[in-house]
Amino acid sequence: MPRRPQTPTNDQRQDRHQRILDLLGQERIHNQAELQKRLGTSGFDVNQATLSRDLRTLGVVKGKDGY
């Protein structure tokens, strides 16, 4: 039987959201790939679709110089 991917718990999602906000508050992030890499080094392995959804949920918008 194939394994289903694990669904993150609300706590994991909240922790990831907080880390996104922390990273964006510390420095300018130019694109999602850069943010995805920074999250990965923080222990949050996230795909692009999830990251895009997280940013939309958090109300984060990209300007001409990044996030």
mmCIF file with all atom_site columns, C-alpha atoms in Angstrom, residues 27-60:
data_model
loop_
_atom_site.group_PDB
_atom_site.id
_atom_site.type_symbol
_atom_site.label_atom_id
_atom_site.label_alt_id
_atom_site.label_comp_id
_atom_site.label_asym_id
_atom_site.label_entity_id
_atom_site.label_seq_id
_atom_site.pdbx_PDB_ins_code
_atom_site.Cartn_x
_atom_site.Cartn_y
_atom_site.Cartn_z
_atom_site.occupancy
_atom_site.B_iso_or_equiv
_atom_site.pdbx_formal_charge
_atom_site.auth_seq_id
_atom_site.auth_comp_id
_atom_site.auth_asym_id
_atom_site.auth_atom_id
_atom_site.pdbx_PDB_model_num
ATOM 1  C CA . GLU A 1 27 ? 16.076 40.783 5.755  1.00 0.00 ? 27 GLU A CA 1
ATOM 2  C CA . ARG A 1 28 ? 14.785 41.386 2.274  1.00 0.00 ? 28 ARG A CA 1
ATOM 3  C CA . ILE A 1 29 ? 13.946 38.154 0.487  1.00 0.00 ? 29 ILE A CA 1
ATOM 4  C CA . HIS A 1 30 ? 13.910 38.559 -3.282 1.00 0.00 ? 30 HIS A CA 1
ATOM 5  C CA . ASN A 1 31 ? 11.838 35.559 -4.387 1.00 0.00 ? 31 ASN A CA 1
ATOM 6  C CA . GLN A 1 32 ? 10.068 32.407 -3.257 1.00 0.00 ? 32 GLN A CA 1
ATOM 7  C CA . ALA A 1 33 ? 13.029 30.185 -4.138 1.00 0.00 ? 33 ALA A CA 1
ATOM 8  C CA . GLU A 1 34 ? 15.240 32.181 -1.767 1.00 0.00 ? 34 GLU A CA 1
ATOM 9  C CA . LEU A 1 35 ? 12.616 32.040 0.979  1.00 0.00 ? 35 LEU A CA 1
ATOM 10 C CA . GLN A 1 36 ? 12.150 28.307 0.394  1.00 0.00 ? 36 GLN A CA 1
ATOM 11 C CA . LYS A 1 37 ? 15.908 27.785 0.783  1.00 0.00 ? 37 LYS A CA 1
ATOM 12 C CA . ARG A 1 38 ? 16.045 29.836 3.995  1.00 0.00 ? 38 ARG A CA 1
ATOM 13 C CA . LEU A 1 39 ? 13.109 27.874 5.405  1.00 0.00 ? 39 LEU A CA 1
ATOM 14 C CA . GLY A 1 40 ? 14.891 24.636 4.532  1.00 0.00 ? 40 GLY A CA 1
ATOM 15 C CA . THR A 1 41 ? 17.989 25.663 6.480  1.00 0.00 ? 41 THR A CA 1
ATOM 16 C CA . SER A 1 42 ? 15.656 26.384 9.410  1.00 0.00 ? 42 SER A CA 1
ATOM 17 C CA . GLY A 1 43 ? 14.251 22.859 9.279  1.00 0.00 ? 43 GLY A CA 1
ATOM 18 C CA . PHE A 1 44 ? 11.070 23.608 7.332  1.00 0.00 ? 44 PHE A CA 1
ATOM 19 C CA . ASP A 1 45 ? 10.997 21.506 4.163  1.00 0.00 ? 45 ASP A CA 1
ATOM 20 C CA . VAL A 1 46 ? 8.246  23.142 2.101  1.00 0.00 ? 46 VAL A CA 1
ATOM 21 C CA . ASN A 1 47 ? 7.319  22.920 -1.563 1.00 0.00 ? 47 ASN A CA 1
ATOM 22 C CA . GLN A 1 48 ? 6.571  25.937 -3.751 1.00 0.00 ? 48 GLN A CA 1
ATOM 23 C CA . ALA A 1 49 ? 2.795  25.444 -3.764 1.00 0.00 ? 49 ALA A CA 1
ATOM 24 C CA . THR A 1 50 ? 2.659  25.319 0.034  1.00 0.00 ? 50 THR A CA 1
ATOM 25 C CA . LEU A 1 51 ? 4.921  28.347 0.340  1.00 0.00 ? 51 LEU A CA 1
ATOM 26 C CA . SER A 1 52 ? 2.773  30.307 -2.097 1.00 0.00 ? 52 SER A CA 1
ATOM 27 C CA . ARG A 1 53 ? -0.348 29.374 -0.116 1.00 0.00 ? 53 ARG A CA 1
ATOM 28 C CA . ASP A 1 54 ? 1.356  30.345 3.149  1.00 0.00 ? 54 ASP A CA 1
ATOM 29 C CA . LEU A 1 55 ? 2.321  33.754 1.776  1.00 0.00 ? 55 LEU A CA 1
ATOM 30 C CA . ARG A 1 56 ? -1.216 34.354 0.551  1.00 0.00 ? 56 ARG A CA 1
ATOM 31 C CA . THR A 1 57 ? -2.656 33.280 3.933  1.00 0.00 ? 57 THR A CA 1
ATOM 32 C CA . LEU A 1 58 ? -0.259 35.618 5.747  1.00 0.00 ? 58 LEU A CA 1
ATOM 33 C CA . GLY A 1 59 ? -1.110 38.512 3.426  1.00 0.00 ? 59 GLY A CA 1
ATOM 34 C CA . VAL A 1 60 ? 2.506  38.857 2.291  1.00 0.00 ? 60 VAL A CA 1
#
